[in-house]
């Protein structure tokens, strides 16, 4: 649910909104749809609730070429929601109400497990319980698959068990500080902390999203790879809404890897996709199609 406002309200303040609208989104669905729209053979594993919005969500996801046949419909909770306060410059603040996203059983279904084993990559995010992510990650790694986690979602710090079962961890600057409960105000400080964490988790690669400053990939050994943010805004377009940009980056980055691109090329591809994303209102509707990303790169 998007609320267009001119400024964020202060504590106790009531302000007049400029407009509002409802669109489909959510970190997991955004990332899966982003991958599917640029050509990945993507399957979405998740849950929706017992409300009319559930059918709308599934139809919107299916329209992105995403396989939603495995999605569970729960009868005891509503679908998850996000309330997004959108400022005129495209910046936003978001409140999440988890609903069915947070109401999981103690294990995942056998169908989910088999689907994970059949895939090449598993993308995770933190809008579902961490124990569910850990189960999925362990299954993927036992099957020799790559696990990529977008850090967005949950406020609390990430556990060591989770980090031990991830191949690539991808936060933005704010998420990096939050999940590790640290302060890092520059790329140099971020890199210092990453190298410290990699001493404890020597398998872990970091893909840091730096907004207008691009992105940075830090392997445990070897050179840091930096890619500048794409600035080639298509004619007639403008930056209007940053919602979903990080999800778009993560989904298209993994899709590019699955297509056979090297890390730097995948980062460049994801940067172009993320630029297109922020030129469209909403989250799910703003994920670009492959032809659009190819055109901006060319």
Phi, psi and omega in degrees: 000117184261134176240115179274119184225160179271336177203155177288139179290144173279168180304125179083359184266141171252129181238162178269126176277157179268342181172175179197153179199163182242130177223159177281148178187210186112139189301313182296314181291322177300313183294318179295316179295321178301317179294316182295321184290340175259015168109358180287147173276088191250138177242133180261124176250114183190191182224145170237172186260202187255031186241167179300332180297335183301315180293324178295317179301311184295321179295316179298321178292317180298328180291349177267007185076017179273137177280113181248016185293341182266354184296136180268133173259118180265143181263354188253356181216156174281167175292155178293154180222154173229136178251113190249117177267113190252122180270160184302330181276003179097347177291160183212160168232143191228137172243127183253134171245110195296317181054229183295339178296332184256358185255080182249156173285177182287347178219165175264162185291158176299326179295319176298315182299315181294322178297318178298316181296330182280338182281172175260330182226147172238120177260128179239159174212174193253031172261010171234164183302142183298326181297329176290317176301320181296317178301311181297318181295318179297319179298316181296314183291324175297331179270004177079022181263160179270134180249123178243127178243124168278133189280352185292150177123254187301140182282326189288157178302152180278148183275159176296324179298320178295313181297328179292345184243021176244144173267314180234127178248127189233092173259162163271184186298316181294316180295323179301315179294319187290312187288338178254359178055052182226174172244127179214103189258004179212166178299323181295318179293320177301313182296321178299315179295318180301314181297326177292317179294325182290342172291327178274329181235077190291351178270348197272127173259147179245133173240101187265124177269123188247021178061232183293348178266008174091221182209162186219125179253125184238103175281162179300326177227150179100180186284148172288137178255124178243139176229131179288154176295141176288132181239010184278069182295126181300150180301134180086357180254163175207158177286120184232343184198115182275000180302129175086359183298316179295321177297317178300316180300311183298312183297316182284331175298311180294321178300320179293320175299316181297332179281349178107004180288149173286167186305309184297319178294323178293323177294319178296318178298314181294325178296318178295318179297318181295324176297315178298323181301317186279001174265006181228141178289146175096181181255283181303315181296341185271354178292125187279157174277160183304318182299324179292318180293318178300320182294317182289328178289327181281000000 
